[in-house]
Short mmCIF file of C-alpha atoms in Angstrom, two decimals:
data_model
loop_
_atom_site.label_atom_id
_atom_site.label_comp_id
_atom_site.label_asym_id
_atom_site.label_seq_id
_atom_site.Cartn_x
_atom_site.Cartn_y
_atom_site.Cartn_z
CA UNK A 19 96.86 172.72 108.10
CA UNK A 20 97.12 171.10 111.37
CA UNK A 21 93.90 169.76 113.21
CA UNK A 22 94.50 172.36 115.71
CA UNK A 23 94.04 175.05 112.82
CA UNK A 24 91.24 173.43 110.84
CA UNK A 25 87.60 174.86 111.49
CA UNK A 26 85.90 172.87 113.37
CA UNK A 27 82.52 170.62 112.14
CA UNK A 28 80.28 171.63 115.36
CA UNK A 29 79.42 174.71 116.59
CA UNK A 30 79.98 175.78 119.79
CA UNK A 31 76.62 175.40 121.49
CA UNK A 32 76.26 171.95 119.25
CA UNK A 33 79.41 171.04 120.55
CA UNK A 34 78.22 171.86 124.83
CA UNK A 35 75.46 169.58 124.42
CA UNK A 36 77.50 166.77 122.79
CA UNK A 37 79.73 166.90 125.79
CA UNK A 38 77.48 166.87 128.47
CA UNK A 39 75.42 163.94 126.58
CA UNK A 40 78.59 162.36 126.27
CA UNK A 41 80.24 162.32 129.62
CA UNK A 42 76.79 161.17 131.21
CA UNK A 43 76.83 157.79 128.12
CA UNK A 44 81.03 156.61 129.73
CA UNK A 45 80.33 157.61 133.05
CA UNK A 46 82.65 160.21 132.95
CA UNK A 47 83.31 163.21 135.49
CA UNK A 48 83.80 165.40 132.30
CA UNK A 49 84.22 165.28 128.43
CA UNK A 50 85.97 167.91 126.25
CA UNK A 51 85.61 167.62 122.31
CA UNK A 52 89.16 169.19 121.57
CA UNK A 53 88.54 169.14 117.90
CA UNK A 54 86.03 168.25 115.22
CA UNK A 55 86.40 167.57 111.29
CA UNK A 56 83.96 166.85 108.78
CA UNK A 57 85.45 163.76 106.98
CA UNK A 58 84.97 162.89 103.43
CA UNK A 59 82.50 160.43 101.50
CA UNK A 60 79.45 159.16 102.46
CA UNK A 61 76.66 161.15 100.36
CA UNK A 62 74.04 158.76 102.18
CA UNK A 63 75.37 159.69 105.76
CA UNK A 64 77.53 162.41 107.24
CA UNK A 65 80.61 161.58 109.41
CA UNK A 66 82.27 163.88 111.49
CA UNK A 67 85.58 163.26 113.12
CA UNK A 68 85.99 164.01 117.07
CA UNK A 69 89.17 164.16 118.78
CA UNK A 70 87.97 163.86 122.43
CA UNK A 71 89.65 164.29 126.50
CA UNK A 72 87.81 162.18 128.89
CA UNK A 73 88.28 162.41 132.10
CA UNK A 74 87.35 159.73 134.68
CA UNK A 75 85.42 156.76 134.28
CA UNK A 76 86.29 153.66 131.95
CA UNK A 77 86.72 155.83 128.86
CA UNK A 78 89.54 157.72 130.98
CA UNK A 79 91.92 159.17 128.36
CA UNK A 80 91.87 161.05 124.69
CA UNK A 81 90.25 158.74 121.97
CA UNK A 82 90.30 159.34 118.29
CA UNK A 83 86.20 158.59 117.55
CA UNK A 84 84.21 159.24 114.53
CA UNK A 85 80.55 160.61 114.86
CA UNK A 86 78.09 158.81 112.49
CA UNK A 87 74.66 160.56 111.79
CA UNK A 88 72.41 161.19 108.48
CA UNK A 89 73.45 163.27 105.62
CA UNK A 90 70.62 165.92 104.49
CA UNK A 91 69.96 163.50 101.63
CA UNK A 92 68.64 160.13 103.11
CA UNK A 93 68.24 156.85 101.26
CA UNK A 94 64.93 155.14 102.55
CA UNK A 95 66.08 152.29 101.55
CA UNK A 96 69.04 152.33 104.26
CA UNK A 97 69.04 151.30 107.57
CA UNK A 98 68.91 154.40 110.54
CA UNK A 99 71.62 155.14 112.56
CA UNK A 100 69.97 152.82 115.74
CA UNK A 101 70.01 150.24 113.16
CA UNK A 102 73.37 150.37 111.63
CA UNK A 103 75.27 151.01 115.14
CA UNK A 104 73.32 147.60 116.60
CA UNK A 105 75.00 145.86 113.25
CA UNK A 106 78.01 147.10 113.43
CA UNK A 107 77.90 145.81 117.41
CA UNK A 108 77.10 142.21 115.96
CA UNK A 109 80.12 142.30 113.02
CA UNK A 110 82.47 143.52 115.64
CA UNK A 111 81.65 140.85 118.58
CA UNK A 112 82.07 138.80 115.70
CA UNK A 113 85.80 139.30 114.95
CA UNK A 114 84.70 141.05 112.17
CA UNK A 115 87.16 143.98 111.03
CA UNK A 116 85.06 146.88 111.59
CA UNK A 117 85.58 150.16 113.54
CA UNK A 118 84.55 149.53 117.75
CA UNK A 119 81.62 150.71 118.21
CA UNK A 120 81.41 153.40 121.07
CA UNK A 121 77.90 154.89 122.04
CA UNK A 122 74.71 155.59 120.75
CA UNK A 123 72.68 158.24 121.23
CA UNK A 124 68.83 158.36 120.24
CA UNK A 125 67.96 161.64 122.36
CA UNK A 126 67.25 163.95 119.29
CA UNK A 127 67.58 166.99 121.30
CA UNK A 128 71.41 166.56 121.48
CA UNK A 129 72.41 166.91 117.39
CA UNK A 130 68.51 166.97 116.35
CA UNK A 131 68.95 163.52 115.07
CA UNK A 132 70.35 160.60 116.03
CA UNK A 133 73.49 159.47 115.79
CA UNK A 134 76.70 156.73 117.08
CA UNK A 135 80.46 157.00 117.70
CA UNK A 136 82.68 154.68 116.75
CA UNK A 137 86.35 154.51 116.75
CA UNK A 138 88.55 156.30 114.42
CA UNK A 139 90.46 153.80 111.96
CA UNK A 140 93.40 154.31 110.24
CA UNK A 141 93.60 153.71 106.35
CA UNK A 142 92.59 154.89 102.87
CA UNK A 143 88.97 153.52 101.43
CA UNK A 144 88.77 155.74 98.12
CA UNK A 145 89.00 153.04 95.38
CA UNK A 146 90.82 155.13 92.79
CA UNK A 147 93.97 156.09 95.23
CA UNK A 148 93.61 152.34 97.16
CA UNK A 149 93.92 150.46 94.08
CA UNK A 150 96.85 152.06 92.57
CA UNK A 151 98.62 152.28 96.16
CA UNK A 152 102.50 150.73 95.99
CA UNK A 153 101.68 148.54 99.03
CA UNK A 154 98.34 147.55 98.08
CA UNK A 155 99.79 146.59 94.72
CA UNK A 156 102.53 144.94 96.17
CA UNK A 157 100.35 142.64 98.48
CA UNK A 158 97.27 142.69 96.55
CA UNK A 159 96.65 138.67 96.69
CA UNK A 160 96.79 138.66 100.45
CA UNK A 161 94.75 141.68 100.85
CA UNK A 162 92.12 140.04 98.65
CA UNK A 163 92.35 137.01 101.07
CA UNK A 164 92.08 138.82 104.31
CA UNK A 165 88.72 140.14 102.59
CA UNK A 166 87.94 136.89 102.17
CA UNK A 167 88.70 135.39 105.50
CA UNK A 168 87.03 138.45 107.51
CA UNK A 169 84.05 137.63 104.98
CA UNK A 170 83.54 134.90 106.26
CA UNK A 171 83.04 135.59 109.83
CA UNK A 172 80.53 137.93 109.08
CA UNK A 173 78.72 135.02 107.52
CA UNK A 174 79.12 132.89 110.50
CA UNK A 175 76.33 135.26 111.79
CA UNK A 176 73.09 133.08 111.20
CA UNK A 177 69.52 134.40 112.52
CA UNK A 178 68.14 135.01 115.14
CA UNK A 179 71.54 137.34 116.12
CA UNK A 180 71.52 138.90 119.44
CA UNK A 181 70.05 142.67 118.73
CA UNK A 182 69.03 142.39 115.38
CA UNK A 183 65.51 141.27 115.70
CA UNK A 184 64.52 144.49 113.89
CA UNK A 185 65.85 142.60 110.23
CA UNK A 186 63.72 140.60 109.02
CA UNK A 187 64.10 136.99 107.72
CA UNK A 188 63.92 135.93 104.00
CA UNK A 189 60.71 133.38 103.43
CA UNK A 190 61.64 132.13 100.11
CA UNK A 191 65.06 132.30 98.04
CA UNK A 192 66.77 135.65 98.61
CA UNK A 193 67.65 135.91 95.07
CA UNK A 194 63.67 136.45 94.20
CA UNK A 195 63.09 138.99 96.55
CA UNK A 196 66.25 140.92 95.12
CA UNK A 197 64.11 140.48 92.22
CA UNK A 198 61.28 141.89 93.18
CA UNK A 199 63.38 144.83 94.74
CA UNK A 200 65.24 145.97 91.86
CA UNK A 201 61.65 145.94 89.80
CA UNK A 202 59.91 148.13 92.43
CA UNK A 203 62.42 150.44 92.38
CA UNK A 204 62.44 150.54 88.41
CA UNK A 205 58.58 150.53 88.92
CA UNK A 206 58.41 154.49 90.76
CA UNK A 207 61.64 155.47 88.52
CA UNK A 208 59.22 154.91 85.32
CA UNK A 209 61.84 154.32 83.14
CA UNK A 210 62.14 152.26 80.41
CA UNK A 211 65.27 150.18 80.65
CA UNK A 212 65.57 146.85 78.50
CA UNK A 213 68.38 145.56 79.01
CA UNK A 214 67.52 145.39 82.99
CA UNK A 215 64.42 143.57 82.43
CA UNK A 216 65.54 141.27 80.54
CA UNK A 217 68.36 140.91 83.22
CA UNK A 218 65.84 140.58 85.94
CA UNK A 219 64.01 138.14 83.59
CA UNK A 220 67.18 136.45 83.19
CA UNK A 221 67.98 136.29 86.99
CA UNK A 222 64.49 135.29 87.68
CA UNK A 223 64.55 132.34 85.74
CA UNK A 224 67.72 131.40 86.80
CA UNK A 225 67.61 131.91 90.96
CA UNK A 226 69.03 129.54 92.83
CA UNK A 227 66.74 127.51 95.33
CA UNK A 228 66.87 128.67 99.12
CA UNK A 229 70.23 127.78 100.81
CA UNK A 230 72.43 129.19 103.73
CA UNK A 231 70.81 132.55 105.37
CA UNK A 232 73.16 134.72 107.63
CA UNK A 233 74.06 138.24 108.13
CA UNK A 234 75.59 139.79 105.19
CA UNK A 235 77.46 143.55 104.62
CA UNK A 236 75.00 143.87 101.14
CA UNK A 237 77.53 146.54 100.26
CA UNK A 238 81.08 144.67 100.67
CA UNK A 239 83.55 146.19 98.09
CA UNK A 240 86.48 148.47 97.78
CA UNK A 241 85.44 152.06 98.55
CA UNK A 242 83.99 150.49 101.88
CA UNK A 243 86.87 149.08 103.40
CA UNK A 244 90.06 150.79 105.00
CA UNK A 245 93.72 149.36 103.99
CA UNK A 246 96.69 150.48 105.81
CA UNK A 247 100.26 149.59 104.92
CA UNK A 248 98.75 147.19 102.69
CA UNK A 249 96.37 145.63 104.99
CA UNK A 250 92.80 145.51 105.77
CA UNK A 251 92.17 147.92 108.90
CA UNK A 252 88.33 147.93 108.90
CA UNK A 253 84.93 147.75 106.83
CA UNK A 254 82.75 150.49 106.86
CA UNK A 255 79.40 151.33 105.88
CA UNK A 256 76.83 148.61 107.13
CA UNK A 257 73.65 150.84 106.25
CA UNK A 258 72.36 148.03 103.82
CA UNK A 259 73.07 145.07 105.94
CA UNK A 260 70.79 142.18 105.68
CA UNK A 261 69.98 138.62 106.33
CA UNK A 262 70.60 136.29 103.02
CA UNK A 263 71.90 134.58 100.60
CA UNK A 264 76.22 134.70 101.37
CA UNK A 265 77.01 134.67 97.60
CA UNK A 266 75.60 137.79 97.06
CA UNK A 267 78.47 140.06 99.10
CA UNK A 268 80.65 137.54 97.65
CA UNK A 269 79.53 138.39 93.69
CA UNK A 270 79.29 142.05 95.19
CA UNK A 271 82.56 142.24 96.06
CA UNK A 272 83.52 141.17 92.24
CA UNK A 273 81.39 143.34 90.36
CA UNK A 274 83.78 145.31 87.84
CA UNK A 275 82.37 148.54 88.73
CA UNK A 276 84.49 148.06 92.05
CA UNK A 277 87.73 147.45 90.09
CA UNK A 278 87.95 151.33 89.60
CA UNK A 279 89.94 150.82 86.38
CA UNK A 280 92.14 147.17 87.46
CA UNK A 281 90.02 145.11 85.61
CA UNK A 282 92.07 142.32 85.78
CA UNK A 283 92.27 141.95 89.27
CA UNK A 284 88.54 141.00 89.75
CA UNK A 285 88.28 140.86 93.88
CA UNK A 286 87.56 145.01 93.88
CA UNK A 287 90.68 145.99 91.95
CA UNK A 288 93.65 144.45 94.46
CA UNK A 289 93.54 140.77 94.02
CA UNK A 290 92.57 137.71 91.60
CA UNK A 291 89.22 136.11 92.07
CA UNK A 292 90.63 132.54 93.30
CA UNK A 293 92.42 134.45 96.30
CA UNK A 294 89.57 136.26 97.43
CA UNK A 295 87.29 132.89 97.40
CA UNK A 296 89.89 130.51 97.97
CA UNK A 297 90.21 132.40 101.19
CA UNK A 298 86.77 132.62 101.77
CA UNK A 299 85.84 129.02 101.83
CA UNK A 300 88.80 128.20 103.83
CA UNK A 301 87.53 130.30 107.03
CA UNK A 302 84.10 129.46 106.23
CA UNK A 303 84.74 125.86 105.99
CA UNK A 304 81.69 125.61 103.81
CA UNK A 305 82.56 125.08 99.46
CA UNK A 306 81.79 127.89 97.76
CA UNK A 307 79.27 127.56 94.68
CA UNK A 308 81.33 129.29 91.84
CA UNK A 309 78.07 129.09 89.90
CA UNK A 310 75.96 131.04 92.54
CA UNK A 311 78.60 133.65 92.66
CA UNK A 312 78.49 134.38 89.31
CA UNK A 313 74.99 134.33 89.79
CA UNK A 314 75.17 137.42 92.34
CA UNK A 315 77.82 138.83 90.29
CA UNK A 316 75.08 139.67 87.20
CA UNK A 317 72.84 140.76 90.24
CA UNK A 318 75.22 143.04 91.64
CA UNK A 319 75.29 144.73 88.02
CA UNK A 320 71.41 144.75 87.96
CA UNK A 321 71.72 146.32 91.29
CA UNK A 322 74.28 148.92 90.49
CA UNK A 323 72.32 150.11 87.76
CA UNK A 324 69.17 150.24 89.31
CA UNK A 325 70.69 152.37 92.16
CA UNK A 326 72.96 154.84 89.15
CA UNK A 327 69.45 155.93 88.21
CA UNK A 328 67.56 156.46 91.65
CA UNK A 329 70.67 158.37 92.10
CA UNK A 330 70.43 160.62 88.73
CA UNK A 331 66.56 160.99 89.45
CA UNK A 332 67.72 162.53 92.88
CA UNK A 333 69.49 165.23 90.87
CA UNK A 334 67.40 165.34 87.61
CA UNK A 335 64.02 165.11 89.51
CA UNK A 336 64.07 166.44 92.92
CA UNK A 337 66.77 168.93 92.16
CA UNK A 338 69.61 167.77 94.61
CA UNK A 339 72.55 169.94 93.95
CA UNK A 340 75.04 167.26 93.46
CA UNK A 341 77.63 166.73 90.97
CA UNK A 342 78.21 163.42 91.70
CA UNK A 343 74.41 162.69 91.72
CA UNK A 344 74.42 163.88 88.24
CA UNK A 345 76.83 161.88 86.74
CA UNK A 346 76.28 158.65 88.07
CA UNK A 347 73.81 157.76 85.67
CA UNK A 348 76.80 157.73 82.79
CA UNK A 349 77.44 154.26 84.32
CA UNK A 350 73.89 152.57 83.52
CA UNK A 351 74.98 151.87 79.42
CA UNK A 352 78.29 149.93 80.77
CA UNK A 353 77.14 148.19 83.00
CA UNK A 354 74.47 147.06 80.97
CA UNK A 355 76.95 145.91 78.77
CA UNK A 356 78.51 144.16 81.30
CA UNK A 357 75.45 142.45 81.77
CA UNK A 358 75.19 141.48 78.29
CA UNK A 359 78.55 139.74 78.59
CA UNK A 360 78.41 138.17 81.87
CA UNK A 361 75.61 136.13 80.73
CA UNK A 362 76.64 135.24 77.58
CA UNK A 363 79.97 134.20 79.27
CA UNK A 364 77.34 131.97 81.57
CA UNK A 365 75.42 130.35 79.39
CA UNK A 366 78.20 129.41 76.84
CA UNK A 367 80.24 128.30 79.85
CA UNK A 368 83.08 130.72 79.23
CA UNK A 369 85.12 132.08 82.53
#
């Protein structure tokens, strides 16, 4: 099916107002949405793709844009749409490899929420296919580097950042609030979970003091990036952005969740874990503390599972009718077994 044939996402008087909202953002004489598509992924936010005709103005021309807004099923936890497009502003004037951003629009009255466009990259981000693509697989140490590098100028990003005054500012080691987080979280769940405590106990004991603080992606890892022809094209999804500590995107990124199945390529499945790091430091042109990132990398476990059942209690308690709600909460007794190992491995000073 062509995208002249497919249905399209808006409706036609949802699609008028977009338009006129539109042309008066560019300064354009008149804007024509020649065809929308809902796009897949994203159960947190819903992303609709807009082929668009401008005419006149600085936007003259057609434009390939995606329209970002909320899903029906929210995570409070997640930045807004204002938020996230003023981020995503900030990565991009920062070199960062991230879809432009185009406009925002906070006038409810237009979609009845609010809601950005950005521009439409090219590239696949679903970790199953990306890992086991021939190019990726072919080039998989310098993908893992160009992750690295673009990492890294993200992180350059130190506070106060132009238009982010809204995030606030750790007070004390960013590792302890994570803490804190994660034991909230488990605190309204009401489940009992041992293995996560003690992890938590674990991490709490063992937090690093108070170091570097600067903008980080807090969800950087395949399935939120776009690769084509083997390359990075853009990272995606900056909902959970935050000021803190840099090693945690860093042990994020290798977290073997985000493998999807390539275990031995730790960096997310493409690359080794000296190439992605290696790379890192190099464009950072700061060391990186191996330690810390193993560190963030039982974190990112404790995290993962923490977040598998607030995602099962969205199905099992408040009756969201989601498959994939409903299984993610097979994950929690691996990666608690991954937890088990990865700090074993640490304290017997094992790789």
């Amino acid at each position: 099916m062509t995208r002249s044939e497919a249905p399209a996402a808006l409706a036609p008087d949802v699609t008028a107002r977009l338009e006129a909202w539109l042309a008066a953002a560019v300064g354009a004489a008149h804007a024509r949405v020649l065809h929308s598509e809902r796009l897949s992924g994203g159960a947190i936010q819903e992303n609709i793709g807009l082929y668009l005709d401008v005419a006149g103005g600085p936007r003259a021309g057609r434009h390939d844009l995606v329209l970002r807004t909320d899903a029906p099923s929210a995570v409070a936890v997640s930045w807004g749409r204002v938020q996230e497009f003023r981020i995503l502003e900030a990565g991009w004037r920062a070199g960062v490899a991230a879809p432009e951003p185009w406009a925002l629009c906070e006038d409810e009255a237009v979609l009845g929420k609010s809601f950005y466009l950005m521009r439409r990259m090219p590239g696949e981000a679903r970790g199953f296919r990306l890992v086991r693509d021939p190019a990726v697989q072919a080039h998989g140490e310098e993908l893992a580097a160009q992750l690295g590098r673009n990492l890294a100028k993200l992180h350059r990003l130190a506070p106060p950042v132009p238009g982010l005054d809204f995030m606030p500012v750790p007070d004390g080691p960013p590792a302890l609030a994570r803490v804190a987080e994660y034991r909230r979280h488990l605190d309204v769940l009401g489940v009992a979970e041992p293995v996560i405590e003690w992890a938590l106990r674990w991490l709490e004991l063992n937090a690093p003091a108070s170091g570097r603080v600067c903008l980080i992606h807090a969800d950087y890892r395949t399935g939120n990036y776009l690769v084509h022809d083997g390359r990075l094209s853009a990272v995606l999804d900056w909902e959970f952005a935050a000021f803190g500590d840099p090693h945690e995107d860093l042990g994020w990124m290798l977290v073997r969740y985000w493998r999807f199945g390539v275990d031995v390529k730790e960096a997310g499945g493409v690359g080794s874990r000296d190439a992605f790091l290696d790379a890192y430091a190099a464009e950072a042109g700061w060391p990186v503390d191996r330690d810390a990132v193993r560190y963030w990398e039982v974190m990112g476990n404790v995290r993962w599972a923490v977040v598998a059942l607030m995602q099962a209690a969205r199905y099992f308690r408040h009756r969201e009718a989601s498959l994939e709600l409903a299984l993610t909460a097979h994950v929690v007794p691996v990666v608690e077994l991954d937890l088990l190992g990865l700090v074993r491995a640490i304290e017997e000073g094992r790789p």
